Amino acid sequence: MGEGVDEAGWDVEPGDEIEPVVQAVGRLLKVCREAAGVSVPELGEAMGYGEDMIRKIERGARIPRPELLDRADTFLKAQGHLRAFTEDMKKARYPKKVRELAEMEGRAVEMLLYSNHNIHGLLQTEEYARALLRTWRPAYSPDQLERMLAGRMARKSVFDRSPAPEFSFVQEEVTLRRPVGDTMVLRRQLEHMLEVARLPFVELQVMPTARANHPGTGGRIQVLKFADGTGMGRTDGDFSGRPVSNPRQLRVLDLRYGIIRAQALTPEESLVFIEQALGEL
C-alpha cells in the first residue's frame, strides 16, 4: 500500500499554469465520488491508494495518474467525465520545462543538437537516463526522479512522427566513454545509438576529443526549426542559457553548429567509431 501511495501521481509545481486544470479535475473527482455515495477511504481502498493521497488529489495538490482517472471513472460510474481528462493529466505529469521543450520539439521540422557533457536526452535509453538523473545534486527525490524520467522518455515520441523531423546530432567523444550507470548500461546505450543513427532521417556524428579548435567549447547547442520559417535556439555559452528566437541570435547558433558539424566525423565514420567504442567495453 505504501508503494502505491507514492505512485498515485505527482505534486503540482508552485506557479505552474497547469495547476487550475489539476484543481478542476480534483473537484470533479470529489463530485463524482460524493454522487456515487463513496467515501474517501472506500475510494482509496478500491484504487489501492491511501486516504490522504485521495484527499490531496481532490484538493488539487496532486496530479493524478491517467490510469487512476480511468479506474475511478469505472468504479464511480462517472460516464466518462473523469476519463475525459486523461490526456490533460498525461501532459500535466511532466515538469513545466519538460512540457515546454516537448511542445517545441513536437513542432520542429529540423533539429540541430550538439552535446558535450552527456548523451543527448533524445538518444538516451531509460536506464541510462535514470542513472544520469541520479548523479544530479541536490539529489532528486524518488518522486521527482520518476517524473523527470517519464518526461524525458515521452519526448522520444518525436521519432514516431510522420513525417519525422530531420535530426542532426553531434556528440563529443567523451560522452561515449563515460560509464554512466555502469559498463553494461553504457554498452546498451551505445547499441541504441547505433540503431537510431541508422534511421533515414537521423544523422549522428562524433566530435573526436583531439579536435580542440571548434566553437563547441562554450557548451551545448540546440536549434529547432519550424515549418513557418521561425526557430528556437539555446546554448550554454550565450544568452544566459535561455531560449532565443531572434533571427540574429539564431544565425549565431547556426554558424557555430555548422562549423562543429563540418569538423566532426562523418556519419559513416561516426558509426564505425561507436562500434569500436562498443568493442572496447
PDB file of N, CA and C in Angstrom, residues 44 55 58 62 75 89 133 148-149 154 167 173 195 225 228 254 265:
ATOM      1  N   GLY A  44     -10.136   5.129  -1.814  1.00  0.00           N
ATOM      2  CA  GLY A  44      -8.725   4.822  -1.679  1.00  0.00           C
ATOM      3  C   GLY A  44      -8.470   3.324  -1.696  1.00  0.00           C
ATOM      4  N   ARG A  55      -7.315  12.512  -0.840  1.00  0.00           N
ATOM      5  CA  ARG A  55      -7.667  13.885  -0.430  1.00  0.00           C
ATOM      6  C   ARG A  55      -6.761  14.907  -1.116  1.00  0.00           C
ATOM      7  N   GLU A  58      -8.028  15.344  -4.607  1.00  0.00           N
ATOM      8  CA  GLU A  58      -9.305  16.059  -4.655  1.00  0.00           C
ATOM      9  C   GLU A  58      -9.140  17.555  -4.406  1.00  0.00           C
ATOM     10  N   ARG A  62      -2.189  17.288  -5.958  1.00  0.00           N
ATOM     11  CA  ARG A  62      -1.504  16.135  -6.539  1.00  0.00           C
ATOM     12  C   ARG A  62      -2.058  15.862  -7.926  1.00  0.00           C
ATOM     13  N   PHE A  75     -15.252   2.839 -11.569  1.00  0.00           N
ATOM     14  CA  PHE A  75     -15.708   2.496 -10.219  1.00  0.00           C
ATOM     15  C   PHE A  75     -16.843   3.415  -9.766  1.00  0.00           C
ATOM     16  N   MET A  89      -3.953  15.095 -18.034  1.00  0.00           N
ATOM     17  CA  MET A  89      -3.110  14.663 -16.933  1.00  0.00           C
ATOM     18  C   MET A  89      -1.816  14.010 -17.432  1.00  0.00           C
ATOM     19  N   LEU A 133      20.267  10.947 -14.159  1.00  0.00           N
ATOM     20  CA  LEU A 133      19.493  11.817 -13.277  1.00  0.00           C
ATOM     21  C   LEU A 133      19.866  11.601 -11.811  1.00  0.00           C
ATOM     22  N   MET A 148      10.794  13.305 -13.849  1.00  0.00           N
ATOM     23  CA  MET A 148      11.739  13.760 -14.848  1.00  0.00           C
ATOM     24  C   MET A 148      12.018  12.670 -15.882  1.00  0.00           C
ATOM     25  N   LEU A 149      12.152  11.439 -15.410  1.00  0.00           N
ATOM     26  CA  LEU A 149      12.429  10.326 -16.299  1.00  0.00           C
ATOM     27  C   LEU A 149      11.269  10.100 -17.261  1.00  0.00           C
ATOM     28  N   ALA A 154       9.055  10.430 -22.732  1.00  0.00           N
ATOM     29  CA  ALA A 154       7.914  10.838 -23.560  1.00  0.00           C
ATOM     30  C   ALA A 154       8.358  11.700 -24.737  1.00  0.00           C
ATOM     31  N   PHE A 167      16.887  15.115 -38.068  1.00  0.00           N
ATOM     32  CA  PHE A 167      17.723  15.237 -36.878  1.00  0.00           C
ATOM     33  C   PHE A 167      19.195  15.266 -37.260  1.00  0.00           C
ATOM     34  N   GLU A 173      33.189  12.990 -28.111  1.00  0.00           N
ATOM     35  CA  GLU A 173      33.695  11.641 -27.847  1.00  0.00           C
ATOM     36  C   GLU A 173      33.569  11.256 -26.379  1.00  0.00           C
ATOM     37  N   GLU A 195      21.343   2.054 -33.450  1.00  0.00           N
ATOM     38  CA  GLU A 195      20.026   1.821 -34.052  1.00  0.00           C
ATOM     39  C   GLU A 195      19.413   3.137 -34.518  1.00  0.00           C
ATOM     40  N   LYS A 225      14.031  24.185 -35.813  1.00  0.00           N
ATOM     41  CA  LYS A 225      13.467  24.967 -36.902  1.00  0.00           C
ATOM     42  C   LYS A 225      12.048  24.488 -37.186  1.00  0.00           C
ATOM     43  N   ASP A 228       7.091  27.175 -40.376  1.00  0.00           N
ATOM     44  CA  ASP A 228       6.790  28.537 -40.836  1.00  0.00           C
ATOM     45  C   ASP A 228       8.036  29.388 -41.023  1.00  0.00           C
ATOM     46  N   ASP A 254      23.399  28.924 -35.595  1.00  0.00           N
ATOM     47  CA  ASP A 254      23.506  28.178 -36.854  1.00  0.00           C
ATOM     48  C   ASP A 254      24.952  28.142 -37.339  1.00  0.00           C
ATOM     49  N   LEU A 265      33.425  13.905 -37.241  1.00  0.00           N
ATOM     50  CA  LEU A 265      33.499  12.764 -38.140  1.00  0.00           C
ATOM     51  C   LEU A 265      32.222  12.701 -38.977  1.00  0.00           C
TER      52      LEU A 265
END
